[in-house]
Amino acid sequence: MTHPNDPSLRSFIPVDPSSDFPIQNLPYGVFSAADSPKQRVGVAVGEFVLDLAVLEDEGLLDLSPAYEVFAQASLNAFMTLGPAVWSKTRAAISALLRDDNPRLRDDKPLRSRALLPRSNVTMHLPFHVAGYTDFYSSKEHATNVGVMFRGKDNALQPNWLHMPIGYNGRASTVIVSGTKVRRPRGQLKPPSADVPSFGPCKRLDFELEMGVVIGQSSALGEMLSKAQAEAMIFGFVLLNDWSARDIQQWEYVPLGPFQAKAFATSISPWVVTREALEPFRIAGPAQDPTPLPYLQQKAAQNYDLALDVALRADGSNAAQTISQTNFKYMYWSSVQQLMHHASSGCAMSVGDLLGSGTISGPEKHQRGSLLEISWNGTEPLELAGGVKRTFLEDGDSLVMRGWCQGQGYRVGFGEVEGTIVAAAE
């Protein structure tokens, strides 16, 4: 059988070469429709969603002994079945969508039930988030932030080059793209104030990240090998780690971010599988000093994945690109992050979400946060029409996109969007 990643594959569903969702992708998501409001699992192909619950009910997807895996409001049950089933199922879906396979192509009643226009469906959070951990793994981002607050000679903390730095976030506030983001309130203490006050955040920011979706669990007290960690990764999502910089500035010493990052984390509705990204693997930056043995990796574990951030300022009619970078710049890979996460014996769960940390590149236009773009507010971002931004204002909308470019096709993530609304009264 032809591998689902084969660039020569074509679907009987017309797919524009610029679409994020060719037959080589087949990302998973959870959706509902007005005439069928029950949430269930589908894959995106071109401008359509393929309803996997319908295909499973028709006996076209062999998931035995599991049943009704796709008639559920999350991917967790499917992910629990493991990598062999993930691969077999993706191959079966790919075969059904091929332009030379009449099974679905020529069955008009089945096709009308199983294929829905994406414009007619509502997307939901694609999996139940069991836990959320956010890392800090871009050397460029960490250096920029360190230079701002500690000076060039002390930009990176001594531990940064030896292990992936992270903190435990709030799974309860992970939201799907399109969900409005309410400006957080918290304790604020600017340098000019003697005591803190409580009120709406004044320095609201975004962080461009990728999210790793963990599809297999690990046992309490056990470490992970590189092969085990890689096999546990089901796929990836776009992730916006919204950040209240002024709340963070006051609270982060001595234990790090807390309320400044607990109010909202947005993810894209489509989970692109690790298998779909295989053709785009690339070696990451050289790591010096050499990591400790448990973190060393020989295989390429980064991805050539282009990323774009656009901002539509409140009152504007169009969004404007403010950052363009690439996931390949990450110093610590997703596999290293997961290995380090479990290295103390921490048990990992199906549905865990790992944020990559802000993704910045070496050039100014590749900075992945307004903190960097505006250099902590000292260099305002100039937008069309004379609009300027140092941080996000109420009514601003931010859109992140990401894709891997193949020959004649792209494997993309769609988008993750969020609009800022005023703080609660």
Short mmCIF file of C-alpha atoms in Angstrom, two decimals:
data_model
loop_
_atom_site.label_atom_id
_atom_site.label_comp_id
_atom_site.label_asym_id
_atom_site.label_seq_id
_atom_site.Cartn_x
_atom_site.Cartn_y
_atom_site.Cartn_z
CA MET A 1 0.00 0.00 0.00
CA THR A 2 1.25 3.49 -0.86
CA HIS A 3 2.35 5.38 2.25
CA PRO A 4 0.00 8.22 3.23
CA ASN A 5 2.93 10.68 3.04
CA ASP A 6 3.64 9.93 -0.63
CA PRO A 7 3.74 13.31 -2.47
CA SER A 8 2.16 11.73 -5.56
CA LEU A 9 -1.09 10.84 -3.78
CA ARG A 10 -4.20 12.69 -4.87
CA SER A 11 -7.68 12.72 -3.33
CA PHE A 12 -10.95 12.52 -5.25
CA ILE A 13 -11.77 15.71 -3.33
CA PRO A 14 -10.20 18.68 -5.14
CA VAL A 15 -7.51 20.28 -2.97
CA ASP A 16 -5.77 23.50 -3.88
CA PRO A 17 -1.93 23.26 -3.68
CA SER A 18 -1.98 26.13 -1.17
CA SER A 19 -4.44 24.33 1.13
CA ASP A 20 -3.21 23.27 4.57
CA PHE A 21 -5.14 20.02 4.30
CA PRO A 22 -4.12 17.79 1.38
CA ILE A 23 -4.40 14.01 1.51
CA GLN A 24 -0.80 13.91 2.83
CA ASN A 25 -1.92 15.66 6.03
CA LEU A 26 -5.25 14.36 7.41
CA PRO A 27 -5.18 16.15 10.78
CA TYR A 28 -7.66 15.15 13.49
CA GLY A 29 -10.18 17.44 15.16
CA VAL A 30 -13.50 17.43 17.01
CA PHE A 31 -16.48 19.08 15.34
CA SER A 32 -20.24 19.45 15.33
CA ALA A 33 -22.79 20.74 12.83
CA ALA A 34 -26.06 22.61 13.17
CA ASP A 35 -28.13 19.65 11.95
CA SER A 36 -26.08 17.13 13.96
CA PRO A 37 -24.88 18.88 17.14
CA LYS A 38 -23.23 15.87 18.75
CA GLN A 39 -19.48 16.36 18.90
CA ARG A 40 -17.39 13.72 17.14
CA VAL A 41 -13.97 13.22 15.52
CA GLY A 42 -13.13 14.05 11.94
CA VAL A 43 -10.17 14.77 9.69
CA ALA A 44 -9.70 17.79 7.46
CA VAL A 45 -9.21 17.29 3.71
CA GLY A 46 -9.35 20.30 1.44
CA GLU A 47 -12.46 22.32 2.24
CA PHE A 48 -14.19 19.36 3.90
CA VAL A 49 -14.34 17.46 7.17
CA LEU A 50 -14.49 13.69 6.90
CA ASP A 51 -16.73 12.35 9.68
CA LEU A 52 -14.84 9.39 11.14
CA ALA A 53 -17.78 8.37 13.32
CA VAL A 54 -19.74 7.64 10.13
CA LEU A 55 -16.88 5.63 8.65
CA GLU A 56 -16.41 3.68 11.87
CA ASP A 57 -20.13 2.91 12.02
CA GLU A 58 -19.97 1.66 8.43
CA GLY A 59 -17.17 -0.74 9.37
CA LEU A 60 -14.62 1.01 7.16
CA LEU A 61 -12.17 1.65 10.02
CA ASP A 62 -11.07 -1.43 11.96
CA LEU A 63 -10.44 -0.34 15.54
CA SER A 64 -11.36 -3.63 17.22
CA PRO A 65 -11.68 -4.39 20.06
CA ALA A 66 -12.41 -0.67 20.64
CA TYR A 67 -15.78 0.66 19.48
CA GLU A 68 -17.24 4.11 18.82
CA VAL A 69 -13.85 5.69 19.36
CA PHE A 70 -14.68 8.49 16.92
CA ALA A 71 -18.23 9.11 18.16
CA GLN A 72 -16.74 10.92 21.15
CA ALA A 73 -16.06 14.57 21.96
CA SER A 74 -12.29 14.13 22.26
CA LEU A 75 -9.37 12.28 20.67
CA ASN A 76 -8.30 10.71 23.96
CA ALA A 77 -9.94 7.33 23.41
CA PHE A 78 -8.34 7.01 19.98
CA MET A 79 -4.93 8.14 21.21
CA THR A 80 -5.03 5.52 23.96
CA LEU A 81 -5.01 2.78 21.28
CA GLY A 82 -1.36 3.50 20.49
CA PRO A 83 1.00 4.27 17.61
CA ALA A 84 0.36 1.10 15.60
CA VAL A 85 -3.39 1.86 15.49
CA TRP A 86 -2.72 5.54 14.73
CA SER A 87 -0.65 4.57 11.71
CA LYS A 88 -3.04 1.86 10.50
CA THR A 89 -6.05 4.18 10.80
CA ARG A 90 -4.36 7.04 8.97
CA ALA A 91 -3.45 4.65 6.15
CA ALA A 92 -7.05 3.41 5.94
CA ILE A 93 -8.41 6.97 5.80
CA SER A 94 -5.88 7.89 3.14
CA ALA A 95 -6.85 4.86 1.04
CA LEU A 96 -10.56 5.76 1.23
CA LEU A 97 -9.83 9.29 0.01
CA ARG A 98 -7.59 8.34 -2.92
CA ASP A 99 -8.78 9.38 -6.34
CA ASP A 100 -8.44 5.79 -7.65
CA ASN A 101 -10.52 4.16 -4.85
CA PRO A 102 -14.24 3.97 -5.67
CA ARG A 103 -15.41 2.82 -2.19
CA LEU A 104 -16.21 6.27 -0.83
CA ARG A 105 -15.84 8.22 -4.06
CA ASP A 106 -18.72 6.43 -5.81
CA ASP A 107 -21.05 5.85 -2.85
CA LYS A 108 -23.06 9.08 -3.01
CA PRO A 109 -25.29 8.42 0.05
CA LEU A 110 -22.28 7.59 2.20
CA ARG A 111 -20.31 10.52 0.83
CA SER A 112 -23.13 12.94 1.63
CA ARG A 113 -23.19 11.74 5.25
CA ALA A 114 -19.44 11.51 5.75
CA LEU A 115 -18.18 14.67 4.02
CA LEU A 116 -19.24 18.05 5.39
CA PRO A 117 -18.04 21.47 4.22
CA ARG A 118 -15.67 22.90 6.79
CA SER A 119 -17.52 26.20 6.52
CA ASN A 120 -20.63 24.48 7.93
CA VAL A 121 -19.12 22.97 11.07
CA THR A 122 -18.08 24.25 14.48
CA MET A 123 -14.70 23.15 15.80
CA HIS A 124 -14.15 22.27 19.45
CA LEU A 125 -11.21 21.56 21.73
CA PRO A 126 -9.75 18.46 20.05
CA PHE A 127 -8.75 16.49 23.15
CA HIS A 128 -9.26 16.51 26.89
CA VAL A 129 -6.19 18.26 28.26
CA ALA A 130 -4.94 16.11 31.11
CA GLY A 131 -2.07 18.41 32.05
CA TYR A 132 -0.27 21.39 30.58
CA THR A 133 3.45 22.15 30.78
CA ASP A 134 5.10 25.11 29.10
CA PHE A 135 8.77 25.13 28.16
CA TYR A 136 11.27 27.89 27.44
CA SER A 137 13.36 26.34 24.66
CA SER A 138 14.19 28.98 22.06
CA LYS A 139 17.73 30.23 22.60
CA GLU A 140 16.96 33.40 20.65
CA HIS A 141 13.88 34.17 22.76
CA ALA A 142 15.60 33.37 26.05
CA THR A 143 18.58 35.51 25.04
CA ASN A 144 16.40 38.46 24.02
CA VAL A 145 14.50 38.36 27.30
CA GLY A 146 17.70 37.92 29.29
CA VAL A 147 19.37 40.90 27.58
CA MET A 148 16.33 43.06 28.37
CA PHE A 149 16.23 42.26 32.06
CA ARG A 150 19.76 41.15 33.01
CA GLY A 151 22.08 42.58 30.36
CA LYS A 152 24.03 41.00 27.51
CA ASP A 153 26.68 39.40 29.71
CA ASN A 154 24.14 37.53 31.84
CA ALA A 155 21.40 36.83 29.29
CA LEU A 156 21.09 33.06 29.78
CA GLN A 157 20.80 31.56 33.24
CA PRO A 158 23.51 28.95 34.00
CA ASN A 159 21.09 26.00 33.77
CA TRP A 160 19.51 26.95 30.41
CA LEU A 161 22.06 25.21 28.17
CA HIS A 162 21.94 22.01 30.23
CA MET A 163 18.24 21.14 30.31
CA PRO A 164 14.85 22.19 28.90
CA ILE A 165 13.41 24.73 31.35
CA GLY A 166 9.66 24.57 31.95
CA TYR A 167 6.82 25.16 34.39
CA ASN A 168 3.47 23.51 35.05
CA GLY A 169 0.53 25.52 33.68
CA ARG A 170 -3.25 25.25 33.91
CA ALA A 171 -4.97 22.60 31.79
CA SER A 172 -8.36 24.10 32.75
CA THR A 173 -7.73 27.29 30.79
CA VAL A 174 -6.61 25.74 27.48
CA ILE A 175 -9.13 26.96 24.89
CA VAL A 176 -9.77 26.31 21.21
CA SER A 177 -9.12 28.83 18.47
CA GLY A 178 -11.84 31.45 18.14
CA THR A 179 -12.58 31.62 21.86
CA LYS A 180 -12.39 35.24 23.05
CA VAL A 181 -9.69 36.03 25.59
CA ARG A 182 -10.69 38.18 28.53
CA ARG A 183 -8.00 40.56 29.74
CA PRO A 184 -6.79 39.21 33.09
CA ARG A 185 -6.73 41.11 36.36
CA GLY A 186 -4.02 40.74 38.93
CA GLN A 187 -1.50 42.33 41.23
CA LEU A 188 0.55 45.03 39.52
CA LYS A 189 3.61 46.80 40.83
CA PRO A 190 5.51 48.94 38.34
CA PRO A 191 9.04 49.96 39.38
CA SER A 192 7.79 53.45 40.25
CA ALA A 193 5.25 52.17 42.80
CA ASP A 194 6.02 51.46 46.45
CA VAL A 195 3.22 48.93 46.92
CA PRO A 196 1.20 46.75 44.55
CA SER A 197 -2.33 47.43 43.31
CA PHE A 198 -4.97 45.15 41.81
CA GLY A 199 -6.46 45.74 38.39
CA PRO A 200 -6.53 44.84 34.68
CA CYS A 201 -3.29 43.81 33.02
CA LYS A 202 -1.78 46.69 31.04
CA ARG A 203 0.94 44.76 29.21
CA LEU A 204 -0.89 41.85 27.57
CA ASP A 205 1.20 39.79 25.18
CA PHE A 206 1.15 36.72 22.96
CA GLU A 207 3.72 33.95 22.67
CA LEU A 208 4.07 32.02 19.41
CA GLU A 209 4.46 28.34 20.25
CA MET A 210 3.82 24.81 19.06
CA GLY A 211 2.01 22.38 21.34
CA VAL A 212 2.93 18.70 21.60
CA VAL A 213 -0.01 16.35 22.20
CA ILE A 214 0.93 13.27 24.24
CA GLY A 215 -0.99 10.18 23.14
CA GLN A 216 0.41 7.51 25.47
CA SER A 217 0.95 7.35 29.21
CA SER A 218 4.09 6.48 31.13
CA ALA A 219 4.47 4.89 34.55
CA LEU A 220 5.21 6.81 37.73
CA GLY A 221 8.88 6.47 38.69
CA GLU A 222 10.15 5.50 35.22
CA MET A 223 12.36 7.40 32.79
CA LEU A 224 11.79 7.44 29.03
CA SER A 225 14.19 6.43 26.29
CA LYS A 226 14.34 8.53 23.14
CA ALA A 227 12.38 5.87 21.25
CA GLN A 228 9.69 5.71 23.94
CA ALA A 229 9.33 9.49 24.10
CA GLU A 230 9.03 9.82 20.34
CA ALA A 231 6.43 7.05 20.13
CA MET A 232 4.31 8.79 22.80
CA ILE A 233 3.90 11.94 20.71
CA PHE A 234 0.59 11.79 18.84
CA GLY A 235 0.87 15.13 17.10
CA PHE A 236 1.21 18.89 17.24
CA VAL A 237 -1.00 21.99 17.44
CA LEU A 238 -0.40 25.70 17.11
CA LEU A 239 -0.33 27.29 20.56
CA ASN A 240 -0.63 30.87 21.79
CA ASP A 241 0.58 31.20 25.36
CA TRP A 242 -1.12 34.49 26.27
CA SER A 243 0.98 36.33 28.86
CA ALA A 244 0.34 39.23 31.25
CA ARG A 245 3.80 40.74 31.40
CA ASP A 246 3.15 43.20 34.21
CA ILE A 247 1.52 40.60 36.44
CA GLN A 248 4.40 38.25 35.65
CA GLN A 249 7.05 40.86 36.45
CA TRP A 250 5.77 41.23 40.01
CA GLU A 251 5.01 37.58 40.79
CA TYR A 252 7.64 35.46 39.03
CA VAL A 253 10.35 35.64 41.73
CA PRO A 254 10.96 33.14 43.29
CA LEU A 255 8.75 30.43 41.73
CA GLY A 256 8.10 31.63 38.19
CA PRO A 257 4.89 32.41 36.26
CA PHE A 258 1.56 31.85 38.00
CA GLN A 259 -1.47 34.08 37.39
CA ALA A 260 0.29 35.81 34.51
CA LYS A 261 -0.17 32.71 32.37
CA ALA A 262 -3.10 30.94 34.02
CA PHE A 263 -5.97 32.81 32.33
CA ALA A 264 -5.87 31.46 28.74
CA THR A 265 -3.81 29.30 26.38
CA SER A 266 -5.22 29.01 22.84
CA ILE A 267 -4.63 26.02 20.55
CA SER A 268 -5.59 25.26 16.97
CA PRO A 269 -8.53 22.86 16.46
CA TRP A 270 -6.59 20.50 14.17
CA VAL A 271 -3.95 18.11 15.50
CA VAL A 272 -1.38 17.34 12.82
CA THR A 273 0.05 13.88 13.45
CA ARG A 274 3.71 13.23 14.05
CA GLU A 275 3.64 10.82 11.12
CA ALA A 276 2.42 13.53 8.73
CA LEU A 277 5.40 15.70 9.73
CA GLU A 278 7.99 12.97 9.10
CA PRO A 279 9.08 14.28 5.66
CA PHE A 280 9.94 17.63 7.24
CA ARG A 281 12.32 16.51 9.97
CA ILE A 282 15.45 18.59 10.22
CA ALA A 283 18.42 18.75 12.57
CA GLY A 284 18.15 21.40 15.26
CA PRO A 285 20.86 23.83 16.34
CA ALA A 286 24.14 22.41 17.60
CA GLN A 287 24.00 21.98 21.37
CA ASP A 288 27.05 23.24 23.22
CA PRO A 289 27.86 22.08 25.83
CA THR A 290 26.88 18.52 24.99
CA PRO A 291 23.78 17.60 27.04
CA LEU A 292 23.96 14.94 29.71
CA PRO A 293 23.64 11.39 28.30
CA TYR A 294 19.90 11.02 28.96
CA LEU A 295 19.20 14.10 26.79
CA GLN A 296 21.57 13.38 23.91
CA GLN A 297 19.97 12.73 20.55
CA LYS A 298 21.51 11.63 17.25
CA ALA A 299 18.45 11.69 14.98
CA ALA A 300 16.98 14.89 13.59
CA GLN A 301 14.12 15.88 15.91
CA ASN A 302 13.24 19.41 14.76
CA TYR A 303 10.87 20.31 11.92
CA ASP A 304 11.11 22.75 9.02
CA LEU A 305 7.80 24.38 9.92
CA ALA A 306 7.13 27.96 8.82
CA LEU A 307 5.20 30.16 11.27
CA ASP A 308 3.38 33.44 10.76
CA VAL A 309 1.71 35.85 13.20
CA ALA A 310 -0.76 38.52 12.07
CA LEU A 311 -2.33 41.24 14.21
CA ARG A 312 -5.61 43.00 13.42
CA ALA A 313 -5.69 46.07 15.60
CA ASP A 314 -9.03 47.11 17.08
CA GLY A 315 -10.90 49.17 14.49
CA SER A 316 -8.81 47.91 11.56
CA ASN A 317 -10.29 45.96 8.66
CA ALA A 318 -7.28 43.81 7.90
CA ALA A 319 -4.64 41.88 9.78
CA GLN A 320 -0.96 42.69 9.32
CA THR A 321 1.90 40.21 9.58
CA ILE A 322 4.14 41.09 12.52
CA SER A 323 6.33 37.97 12.80
CA GLN A 324 7.59 35.20 10.52
CA THR A 325 9.81 32.49 11.91
CA ASN A 326 10.36 28.71 11.91
CA PHE A 327 10.05 25.86 14.41
CA LYS A 328 13.47 24.57 13.27
CA TYR A 329 15.22 27.14 15.46
CA MET A 330 14.22 25.48 18.74
CA TYR A 331 17.30 24.62 20.81
CA TRP A 332 15.60 21.85 22.78
CA SER A 333 13.47 19.46 20.71
CA SER A 334 10.02 18.17 21.67
CA VAL A 335 11.48 14.71 22.31
CA GLN A 336 14.10 16.16 24.66
CA GLN A 337 11.42 18.14 26.46
CA LEU A 338 9.33 15.02 27.03
CA MET A 339 12.34 12.95 28.12
CA HIS A 340 13.35 15.61 30.62
CA HIS A 341 9.76 15.98 31.86
CA ALA A 342 9.67 12.28 32.79
CA SER A 343 13.29 12.06 33.96
CA SER A 344 12.44 12.56 37.63
CA GLY A 345 9.86 9.78 37.45
CA CYS A 346 6.96 12.07 36.57
CA ALA A 347 4.10 10.05 35.08
CA MET A 348 2.84 11.36 31.73
CA SER A 349 -0.82 11.01 30.73
CA VAL A 350 -2.81 10.66 27.53
CA GLY A 351 -3.86 14.19 26.64
CA ASP A 352 -0.91 15.98 28.22
CA LEU A 353 -0.03 19.17 26.35
CA LEU A 354 3.55 20.46 26.17
CA GLY A 355 4.10 24.01 24.98
CA SER A 356 7.36 24.47 23.11
CA GLY A 357 8.07 27.88 24.55
CA THR A 358 8.12 31.06 22.50
CA ILE A 359 9.59 30.45 19.04
CA SER A 360 11.92 33.23 17.93
CA GLY A 361 14.57 33.27 15.22
CA PRO A 362 17.84 35.15 14.86
CA GLU A 363 16.39 38.09 12.91
CA LYS A 364 14.24 40.93 14.23
CA HIS A 365 11.24 39.97 12.07
CA GLN A 366 11.38 36.47 13.59
CA ARG A 367 10.61 37.48 17.17
CA GLY A 368 7.73 35.49 18.65
CA SER A 369 6.26 37.93 21.19
CA LEU A 370 5.45 41.62 21.51
CA LEU A 371 7.81 41.77 24.47
CA GLU A 372 10.61 41.17 21.96
CA ILE A 373 9.10 42.96 18.96
CA SER A 374 8.60 46.19 20.96
CA TRP A 375 11.69 45.51 23.10
CA ASN A 376 9.70 45.70 26.33
CA GLY A 377 7.68 48.65 25.08
CA THR A 378 10.61 50.89 24.15
CA GLU A 379 10.27 50.37 20.36
CA PRO A 380 6.56 50.52 19.46
CA LEU A 381 5.35 48.32 16.60
CA GLU A 382 4.08 50.49 13.74
CA LEU A 383 1.01 49.20 11.90
CA ALA A 384 -0.92 50.50 8.90
CA GLY A 385 -2.83 53.74 9.34
CA GLY A 386 -0.46 55.12 11.94
CA VAL A 387 -1.54 52.61 14.58
CA LYS A 388 1.13 51.65 17.10
CA ARG A 389 1.33 48.82 19.60
CA THR A 390 3.69 47.95 22.41
CA PHE A 391 1.30 45.38 23.89
CA LEU A 392 -2.21 44.17 23.00
CA GLU A 393 -5.25 46.41 23.38
CA ASP A 394 -8.90 45.40 23.86
CA GLY A 395 -10.43 44.49 20.51
CA ASP A 396 -7.13 43.36 19.00
CA SER A 397 -7.21 40.00 17.22
CA LEU A 398 -4.17 37.79 16.77
CA VAL A 399 -3.89 34.97 14.22
CA MET A 400 -1.09 32.38 14.09
CA ARG A 401 -0.55 30.04 11.16
CA GLY A 402 1.95 27.27 10.51
CA TRP A 403 2.81 24.87 7.68
CA CYS A 404 5.45 22.57 6.23
CA GLN A 405 6.01 23.02 2.50
CA GLY A 406 6.30 19.90 0.35
CA GLN A 407 6.65 19.48 -3.41
CA GLY A 408 3.29 20.65 -4.78
CA TYR A 409 1.52 20.43 -1.41
CA ARG A 410 1.75 21.72 2.15
CA VAL A 411 1.02 20.12 5.50
CA GLY A 412 -0.54 22.89 7.57
CA PHE A 413 -2.26 23.52 10.88
CA GLY A 414 -4.95 26.00 9.85
CA GLU A 415 -4.87 28.78 12.40
CA VAL A 416 -5.24 29.69 16.03
CA GLU A 417 -7.08 32.97 16.59
CA GLY A 418 -7.99 34.95 19.67
CA THR A 419 -9.57 38.35 20.21
CA ILE A 420 -9.00 40.38 23.38
CA VAL A 421 -12.05 41.57 25.30
CA ALA A 422 -12.08 43.94 28.26
CA ALA A 423 -11.43 42.73 31.79
CA ALA A 424 -14.38 41.80 33.94
CA GLU A 425 -15.98 44.71 35.81
#
